């Protein structure tokens, strides 16, 4: 179907120049046999050397620049389309743009592009989005006058994520050399430059805050005194065939994570993770001349020579219990490290035994996790998911593109924007639970936390409350204290608390539940890759206090969802403004917020629930479900309080010891 659509597009363009591009394994085959004119060109975006001009003939010369009659891009997967956007940044304007994606993972939304906000598409004549085969999509746009092709590609890809783009890559970068696009996936603002510089100006300002030069030999002397440059090597420099050749390359045994092209966390992430631990083991190994993930005699995924892994690759191995890493193969050391880091970032449980010296680019924390993994232990679904969370958390922190560029910016001496701050809103009616709740918040790590504590119906002067607040403030974390009258409606109390926050993000907290020390950090990380307006976790772990029983319940995690635990909500301040905040009602406040987000076209994302335990007593909750509701759909149960290992136990409460509490529960 894709080839047929391209043939029709070539026929419709008349005598105007067409540019046909491809990216990802197998995408080139869809361009075979097309009737090309002498002035047409076929471009492999994966092989583009940024900084070298794109040689095209017979383009229209418009006031706005060169213009083609047709630009078509065929991508094997959404990950390939996103990765190539930096390489596509200098594609010419076009009156017809065709974007084809050969295959997509099951969780992806249709690629429905949204028009840019400055009127660039007001003359749009026609747009068609249709299926291409079982898992592919075809998007065609027609304009009377040429539009920016990279902008169209960007809009098509982000159509698969909804409205929210997530944190931008910073600092701005200019790129040079082969494989440079690997370092800035999805960045249509990155500009190709010559290897010696300088970085061009846009009016009076350089188009990049720093430059990254990727190559194989000694780079030329850098000529731009205003913009710093860093140098990195391609993945082919230390390919095994070069190392094995007479006088060949040396193995980079002292490489660190910052020497490795990053993982594109917007496409390579744990979305779609399966809790099923009954599947077979796969192998990351070599079959023929290719690195593959193999199950028995079947190749589930073929790893690109540069080590790139796609979202479709991950979806094809979600049923595996784990993947065993064969360190003896792969294209070369750097490519192998990229592949392993990508699988780990996707939450694929990995086992591999002792790591070779050349795998130092993984980083010690990630290497230690893989080395200590036990394949037999991963047959237990809880242990498997706990290990997967540790892997993905560590890999995304060490190898995600946003964290990588913050590190590169620091190496180049370029300031980067601060990480988002989180304001936690805690509203409680129970003085005896204040110390317990503050202890949970105080041990949060990996995020900058502000606490807005609202005492609903009692004063801060109570001894146990005053002691808990003093101990929390001794940690050095900011605390905003509020008191609300007992008769003020709960939803209004929450809105008043939000008005007192100063953080970029707002998280709701319950006073009686347990939270692991990485609860907030994991949600902030998921906010980066999920594209969701609101995030939280499910009630995977529930402690039934009446019968002293802990349940681990079924339920998908790392997926879009209509329901999350209200005590785990994390969202942007702007989302609360757009949805009207919490409704001024006494019950079902959290559910009403979720409904408002969905009604406005927003996405709700459910992260893993292993760092949260919902406490349930006999009654008095604003969410009314009896004990039988929680006993259904349980995977395992234990007598006593038995959380996931990711909770890391229970912190000692601030103030007076928590006793069996009484009074109305929220």
Tab-separated table of C-alpha atoms in Angstrom, residues 192-553:
chain	number	residue	atom	x	y	z
A	192	UNK	CA	24.095	20.960	10.641
A	193	UNK	CA	27.417	22.788	10.512
A	194	UNK	CA	30.855	22.286	9.035
A	195	UNK	CA	33.337	20.319	11.090
A	196	UNK	CA	35.489	23.392	11.714
A	197	UNK	CA	32.598	25.735	12.415
A	198	UNK	CA	31.578	28.428	12.880
A	199	UNK	CA	28.024	28.089	14.173
A	200	UNK	CA	25.858	30.289	11.930
A	201	UNK	CA	23.863	33.171	13.298
A	202	UNK	CA	20.154	33.733	13.222
A	203	UNK	CA	20.162	37.498	13.098
A	204	UNK	CA	22.693	38.184	15.857
A	205	UNK	CA	22.412	34.952	17.855
A	206	UNK	CA	24.124	31.594	17.164
A	207	UNK	CA	21.671	28.855	16.224
A	208	UNK	CA	23.206	26.629	18.901
A	209	UNK	CA	24.565	27.141	22.408
A	210	UNK	CA	27.156	24.434	21.807
A	211	UNK	CA	28.366	22.242	18.975
A	212	UNK	CA	28.811	18.487	18.863
A	213	UNK	CA	31.124	17.026	16.245
A	214	UNK	CA	30.824	13.301	15.547
A	215	UNK	CA	33.482	11.648	13.430
A	216	UNK	CA	36.072	8.929	13.024
A	217	UNK	CA	39.388	10.728	12.775
A	218	UNK	CA	41.004	13.762	14.325
A	219	UNK	CA	38.609	16.698	13.860
A	220	UNK	CA	39.815	19.983	12.367
A	221	UNK	CA	40.621	22.910	14.612
A	222	UNK	CA	37.469	24.572	15.925
A	223	UNK	CA	37.125	28.142	14.693
A	224	UNK	CA	34.179	29.528	16.684
A	225	UNK	CA	35.349	31.330	19.818
A	226	UNK	CA	31.818	32.161	20.945
A	227	UNK	CA	30.338	28.647	20.897
A	228	UNK	CA	32.085	25.706	22.629
A	229	UNK	CA	32.387	22.358	20.858
A	230	UNK	CA	32.621	18.753	22.051
A	231	UNK	CA	33.862	15.812	20.002
A	232	UNK	CA	32.505	12.279	19.983
A	233	UNK	CA	33.246	9.224	17.865
A	234	UNK	CA	30.900	7.201	15.675
A	235	UNK	CA	29.851	3.703	16.694
A	236	UNK	CA	31.803	2.324	13.731
A	237	UNK	CA	35.179	3.490	15.032
A	238	UNK	CA	35.482	0.513	17.361
A	239	UNK	CA	33.618	-2.034	15.229
A	240	UNK	CA	34.968	-5.533	15.777
A	241	UNK	CA	36.143	-5.819	12.175
A	242	UNK	CA	38.302	-2.735	12.645
A	243	UNK	CA	39.620	-3.934	15.993
A	244	UNK	CA	40.514	-7.327	14.520
A	245	UNK	CA	42.249	-5.871	11.445
A	246	UNK	CA	46.073	-5.515	11.441
A	247	UNK	CA	46.914	-2.281	13.210
A	248	UNK	CA	43.218	-1.895	13.959
A	249	UNK	CA	41.359	0.330	16.368
A	250	UNK	CA	41.630	0.030	20.131
A	251	UNK	CA	38.801	-1.032	22.383
A	252	UNK	CA	37.515	1.904	24.440
A	253	UNK	CA	37.790	0.388	27.892
A	254	UNK	CA	37.486	3.691	29.768
A	255	UNK	CA	34.464	5.105	27.953
A	256	UNK	CA	31.725	6.566	30.127
A	257	UNK	CA	28.031	7.073	29.461
A	258	UNK	CA	28.652	10.582	28.091
A	259	UNK	CA	30.758	9.034	25.295
A	260	UNK	CA	27.768	7.017	24.050
A	261	UNK	CA	24.948	8.384	21.897
A	262	UNK	CA	21.858	8.602	24.128
A	263	UNK	CA	18.669	6.573	24.251
A	264	UNK	CA	15.616	8.303	22.806
A	265	UNK	CA	13.335	8.000	25.832
A	266	UNK	CA	10.296	9.287	23.921
A	267	UNK	CA	10.275	6.062	21.894
A	268	UNK	CA	12.452	3.649	23.888
A	269	UNK	CA	10.813	3.385	27.302
A	270	UNK	CA	8.823	0.949	29.465
A	271	UNK	CA	5.427	1.769	27.932
A	272	UNK	CA	3.726	-1.546	27.264
A	273	UNK	CA	5.634	-3.537	29.891
A	274	UNK	CA	4.008	-6.908	30.678
A	275	UNK	CA	3.859	-8.357	34.187
A	276	UNK	CA	3.679	-11.904	32.853
A	277	UNK	CA	6.768	-13.820	34.007
A	278	UNK	CA	5.817	-17.146	32.413
A	279	UNK	CA	7.362	-16.436	29.011
A	280	UNK	CA	10.575	-17.899	27.576
A	281	UNK	CA	14.055	-16.435	27.766
A	282	UNK	CA	15.441	-14.545	24.775
A	283	UNK	CA	19.030	-13.876	23.773
A	284	UNK	CA	20.748	-10.710	22.608
A	285	UNK	CA	23.305	-12.326	20.347
A	286	UNK	CA	24.616	-12.519	16.797
A	287	UNK	CA	22.866	-14.444	14.059
A	288	UNK	CA	24.759	-14.381	10.794
A	289	UNK	CA	26.203	-10.889	10.499
A	290	UNK	CA	23.506	-9.165	12.541
A	291	UNK	CA	22.887	-8.496	16.212
A	292	UNK	CA	19.444	-9.807	17.108
A	293	UNK	CA	17.150	-10.577	20.009
A	294	UNK	CA	16.393	-14.213	19.396
A	295	UNK	CA	13.849	-16.612	20.893
A	296	UNK	CA	14.832	-20.144	19.999
A	297	UNK	CA	15.190	-20.103	16.214
A	298	UNK	CA	13.136	-16.952	15.718
A	299	UNK	CA	14.558	-13.450	15.459
A	300	UNK	CA	12.227	-11.125	17.355
A	301	UNK	CA	14.199	-7.969	16.618
A	302	UNK	CA	17.187	-7.033	14.484
A	303	UNK	CA	19.408	-4.462	16.171
A	304	UNK	CA	20.719	-1.683	13.935
A	305	UNK	CA	24.503	-1.594	13.357
A	306	UNK	CA	24.720	1.554	15.498
A	307	UNK	CA	22.944	-0.188	18.394
A	308	UNK	CA	19.604	1.602	18.019
A	309	UNK	CA	16.524	-0.185	19.337
A	310	UNK	CA	13.009	0.826	18.285
A	311	UNK	CA	9.629	0.896	19.968
A	312	UNK	CA	8.453	-1.910	17.677
A	313	UNK	CA	11.465	-4.016	18.702
A	314	UNK	CA	10.455	-3.636	22.347
A	315	UNK	CA	6.833	-4.547	21.652
A	316	UNK	CA	7.957	-7.787	20.004
A	317	UNK	CA	9.850	-8.943	23.092
A	318	UNK	CA	7.427	-7.930	25.866
A	319	UNK	CA	6.337	-11.550	26.312
A	320	UNK	CA	9.863	-12.685	27.209
A	321	UNK	CA	10.642	-13.380	30.840
A	322	UNK	CA	14.103	-11.897	30.319
A	323	UNK	CA	16.839	-11.421	27.725
A	324	UNK	CA	20.276	-12.959	28.185
A	325	UNK	CA	23.107	-10.766	26.879
A	326	UNK	CA	25.818	-12.517	24.899
A	327	UNK	CA	28.772	-10.172	25.289
A	328	UNK	CA	30.834	-11.915	22.614
A	329	UNK	CA	29.020	-10.537	19.607
A	330	UNK	CA	27.371	-7.398	18.219
A	331	UNK	CA	28.680	-4.889	15.709
A	332	UNK	CA	31.196	-3.481	18.147
A	333	UNK	CA	31.593	-2.389	21.773
A	334	UNK	CA	29.902	1.009	21.467
A	335	UNK	CA	26.975	-0.374	19.481
A	336	UNK	CA	26.572	-3.198	21.998
A	337	UNK	CA	26.493	-0.761	24.917
A	338	UNK	CA	23.839	1.326	23.141
A	339	UNK	CA	21.703	-1.757	22.514
A	340	UNK	CA	21.935	-2.991	26.100
A	341	UNK	CA	21.236	0.489	27.515
A	342	UNK	CA	18.206	0.780	25.222
A	343	UNK	CA	16.769	-2.578	26.280
A	344	UNK	CA	17.282	-1.631	29.922
A	345	UNK	CA	15.579	1.745	29.360
A	346	UNK	CA	12.658	-0.164	27.865
A	347	UNK	CA	12.327	-2.176	31.065
A	348	UNK	CA	13.377	-5.459	29.464
A	349	UNK	CA	14.811	-7.669	32.248
A	350	UNK	CA	18.440	-8.414	31.331
A	351	UNK	CA	20.842	-11.060	32.589
A	352	UNK	CA	24.424	-11.241	31.466
A	353	UNK	CA	26.925	-12.423	34.017
A	354	UNK	CA	30.310	-10.665	34.296
A	355	UNK	CA	30.622	-7.673	31.990
A	356	UNK	CA	33.636	-7.265	29.699
A	357	UNK	CA	35.974	-4.322	30.276
A	358	UNK	CA	34.765	-2.580	27.131
A	359	UNK	CA	31.216	-2.267	28.532
A	360	UNK	CA	32.148	0.538	30.965
A	361	UNK	CA	30.059	2.920	28.877
A	362	UNK	CA	26.975	1.429	30.522
A	363	UNK	CA	27.928	3.166	33.743
A	364	UNK	CA	28.664	1.372	37.004
A	365	UNK	CA	25.108	1.507	38.462
A	366	UNK	CA	23.580	-0.128	35.385
A	367	UNK	CA	26.418	-2.609	34.996
A	368	UNK	CA	26.081	-3.683	38.628
A	369	UNK	CA	22.357	-4.353	38.224
A	370	UNK	CA	22.861	-6.549	35.157
A	371	UNK	CA	25.779	-8.427	36.700
A	372	UNK	CA	23.803	-9.282	39.846
A	373	UNK	CA	20.656	-10.425	38.007
A	374	UNK	CA	19.541	-14.035	38.452
A	375	UNK	CA	17.568	-15.575	35.592
A	376	UNK	CA	15.864	-18.110	37.859
A	377	UNK	CA	14.701	-15.418	40.249
A	378	UNK	CA	12.974	-13.619	37.376
A	379	UNK	CA	10.437	-16.420	37.159
A	380	UNK	CA	8.749	-14.730	40.126
A	381	UNK	CA	6.578	-11.957	38.639
A	382	UNK	CA	7.109	-9.539	41.527
A	383	UNK	CA	10.889	-9.930	41.592
A	384	UNK	CA	10.921	-9.565	37.793
A	385	UNK	CA	8.970	-6.312	37.832
A	386	UNK	CA	11.057	-4.909	40.678
A	387	UNK	CA	14.206	-5.622	38.687
A	388	UNK	CA	12.693	-4.114	35.540
A	389	UNK	CA	11.871	-0.901	37.414
A	390	UNK	CA	15.411	-0.634	38.766
A	391	UNK	CA	16.818	-1.177	35.264
A	392	UNK	CA	14.597	1.337	33.491
A	393	UNK	CA	15.040	3.928	36.226
A	394	UNK	CA	18.833	3.651	36.102
A	395	UNK	CA	19.153	3.407	32.315
A	396	UNK	CA	16.943	6.425	31.645
A	397	UNK	CA	18.819	8.464	34.230
A	398	UNK	CA	22.220	7.539	32.794
A	399	UNK	CA	21.424	7.284	29.091
A	400	UNK	CA	18.237	9.239	28.368
A	401	UNK	CA	18.732	11.999	25.815
A	402	UNK	CA	17.601	14.746	28.189
A	403	UNK	CA	19.940	13.717	30.979
A	404	UNK	CA	22.736	13.155	28.463
A	405	UNK	CA	22.486	16.689	27.113
A	406	UNK	CA	22.406	18.179	30.570
A	407	UNK	CA	25.669	16.336	31.158
A	408	UNK	CA	27.145	17.470	27.835
A	409	UNK	CA	26.102	21.042	28.569
A	410	UNK	CA	27.948	20.879	31.879
A	411	UNK	CA	31.047	19.490	30.137
A	412	UNK	CA	30.943	22.333	27.612
A	413	UNK	CA	30.307	24.957	30.287
A	414	UNK	CA	26.844	25.821	28.961
A	415	UNK	CA	24.117	26.500	31.569
A	416	UNK	CA	20.964	24.413	31.283
A	417	UNK	CA	17.481	25.100	32.683
A	418	UNK	CA	16.849	23.690	36.167
A	419	UNK	CA	14.951	20.443	36.585
A	420	UNK	CA	11.243	20.852	37.384
A	421	UNK	CA	10.344	21.272	41.031
A	422	UNK	CA	7.492	19.357	42.667
A	423	UNK	CA	5.025	20.828	45.149
A	424	UNK	CA	3.365	18.171	47.285
A	425	UNK	CA	-0.061	19.074	48.666
A	426	UNK	CA	-1.029	17.191	51.821
A	427	UNK	CA	-4.390	17.918	53.451
A	428	UNK	CA	-5.163	15.993	56.608
A	429	UNK	CA	-7.851	15.857	59.302
A	430	UNK	CA	-5.824	13.635	61.628
A	431	UNK	CA	-3.191	15.105	63.923
A	432	UNK	CA	-1.834	11.666	64.770
A	433	UNK	CA	-0.986	10.969	61.103
A	434	UNK	CA	1.014	14.151	60.404
A	435	UNK	CA	4.324	12.670	61.547
A	436	UNK	CA	3.752	9.512	59.521
A	437	UNK	CA	2.979	11.451	56.337
A	438	UNK	CA	5.853	13.924	56.697
A	439	UNK	CA	8.321	11.071	57.126
A	440	UNK	CA	7.191	9.650	53.779
A	441	UNK	CA	7.700	12.984	52.015
A	442	UNK	CA	11.021	13.737	53.698
A	443	UNK	CA	12.700	10.672	52.238
A	444	UNK	CA	11.826	11.456	48.618
A	445	UNK	CA	15.006	11.589	46.527
A	446	UNK	CA	15.955	12.635	43.022
A	447	UNK	CA	13.547	15.615	42.981
A	448	UNK	CA	13.374	19.101	44.467
A	449	UNK	CA	10.303	18.957	46.751
A	450	UNK	CA	8.215	21.685	48.350
A	451	UNK	CA	5.516	20.653	50.835
A	452	UNK	CA	2.254	22.533	51.292
A	453	UNK	CA	0.703	21.081	54.445
A	454	UNK	CA	-2.928	21.932	55.237
A	455	UNK	CA	-4.278	21.072	58.677
A	456	UNK	CA	-7.988	20.605	58.113
A	457	UNK	CA	-9.854	21.368	61.314
A	458	UNK	CA	-7.066	21.389	63.916
A	459	UNK	CA	-4.208	23.760	64.813
A	460	UNK	CA	-0.481	23.330	64.332
A	461	UNK	CA	0.054	24.008	68.024
A	462	UNK	CA	-0.871	20.453	69.007
A	463	UNK	CA	2.293	18.896	70.500
A	464	UNK	CA	2.560	15.936	68.152
A	465	UNK	CA	1.924	18.148	65.115
A	466	UNK	CA	4.348	20.846	66.191
A	467	UNK	CA	7.072	18.251	66.807
A	468	UNK	CA	6.570	16.625	63.402
A	469	UNK	CA	6.669	19.967	61.563
A	470	UNK	CA	9.821	21.012	63.403
A	471	UNK	CA	11.548	17.750	62.525
A	472	UNK	CA	10.563	18.068	58.868
A	473	UNK	CA	11.820	21.642	58.660
A	474	UNK	CA	15.120	20.473	60.158
A	475	UNK	CA	15.722	18.528	56.920
A	476	UNK	CA	16.046	21.864	55.095
A	477	UNK	CA	13.159	21.246	52.737
A	478	UNK	CA	10.645	24.062	52.309
A	479	UNK	CA	7.295	23.687	54.033
A	480	UNK	CA	4.286	25.978	53.633
A	481	UNK	CA	1.846	25.574	56.526
A	482	UNK	CA	-1.870	26.260	56.210
A	483	UNK	CA	-4.849	25.778	58.483
A	484	UNK	CA	-8.383	25.330	57.169
A	485	UNK	CA	-11.631	25.324	59.131
A	486	UNK	CA	-13.222	21.929	59.637
A	487	UNK	CA	-16.362	22.888	57.728
A	488	UNK	CA	-14.544	23.923	54.531
A	489	UNK	CA	-15.251	21.495	51.682
A	490	UNK	CA	-12.344	19.164	50.919
A	491	UNK	CA	-12.116	20.090	47.223
A	492	UNK	CA	-11.841	23.758	48.118
A	493	UNK	CA	-9.154	22.994	50.689
A	494	UNK	CA	-7.126	21.280	47.963
A	495	UNK	CA	-7.517	24.247	45.598
A	496	UNK	CA	-6.381	26.604	48.345
A	497	UNK	CA	-3.302	24.414	48.814
A	498	UNK	CA	-2.544	24.465	45.084
A	499	UNK	CA	-2.726	28.270	45.154
A	500	UNK	CA	0.048	28.255	47.773
A	501	UNK	CA	2.443	26.108	45.760
A	502	UNK	CA	5.432	27.436	43.820
A	503	UNK	CA	6.648	24.261	42.066
A	504	UNK	CA	6.403	23.484	38.360
A	505	UNK	CA	4.506	20.276	39.136
A	506	UNK	CA	1.873	19.491	41.756
A	507	UNK	CA	1.514	16.111	43.456
A	508	UNK	CA	-1.327	15.060	45.723
A	509	UNK	CA	-0.454	13.029	48.835
A	510	UNK	CA	-2.531	10.979	51.266
A	511	UNK	CA	-1.640	10.968	54.935
A	512	UNK	CA	-2.141	7.250	55.626
A	513	UNK	CA	-0.555	5.518	52.624
A	514	UNK	CA	3.038	4.364	52.185
A	515	UNK	CA	5.343	5.775	49.499
A	516	UNK	CA	8.773	4.573	48.413
A	517	UNK	CA	11.679	7.051	48.310
A	518	UNK	CA	11.628	7.146	44.474
A	519	UNK	CA	7.865	7.609	44.156
A	520	UNK	CA	8.022	11.193	42.921
A	521	UNK	CA	11.211	10.738	40.894
A	522	UNK	CA	9.669	7.811	39.010
A	523	UNK	CA	6.557	9.841	38.183
A	524	UNK	CA	8.630	12.801	36.992
A	525	UNK	CA	10.637	10.423	34.812
A	526	UNK	CA	7.431	8.913	33.407
A	527	UNK	CA	6.168	12.412	32.663
A	528	UNK	CA	9.122	12.823	30.300
A	529	UNK	CA	8.462	9.748	28.175
A	530	UNK	CA	4.682	9.287	28.438
A	531	UNK	CA	3.396	12.537	26.956
A	532	UNK	CA	0.622	12.515	29.571
A	533	UNK	CA	-1.104	15.481	31.164
A	534	UNK	CA	-1.630	13.669	34.452
A	535	UNK	CA	0.192	10.720	35.993
A	536	UNK	CA	-0.078	8.400	38.949
A	537	UNK	CA	0.020	4.736	39.863
A	538	UNK	CA	-2.601	2.081	40.480
A	539	UNK	CA	-3.522	0.303	43.693
A	540	UNK	CA	-1.156	-2.560	42.933
A	541	UNK	CA	-0.368	-3.028	46.629
A	542	UNK	CA	-3.167	-2.750	49.202
A	543	UNK	CA	-2.881	-3.278	52.933
A	544	UNK	CA	-6.188	-4.345	54.498
A	545	UNK	CA	-5.726	-3.202	58.065
A	546	UNK	CA	-8.841	-4.930	59.437
A	547	UNK	CA	-7.520	-8.394	58.575
A	548	UNK	CA	-3.782	-7.564	58.542
A	549	UNK	CA	-3.377	-8.690	54.931
A	550	UNK	CA	-1.279	-7.307	52.046
A	551	UNK	CA	-2.463	-7.849	48.484
A	552	UNK	CA	-0.606	-7.551	45.200
A	553	UNK	CA	-3.300	-7.007	42.622
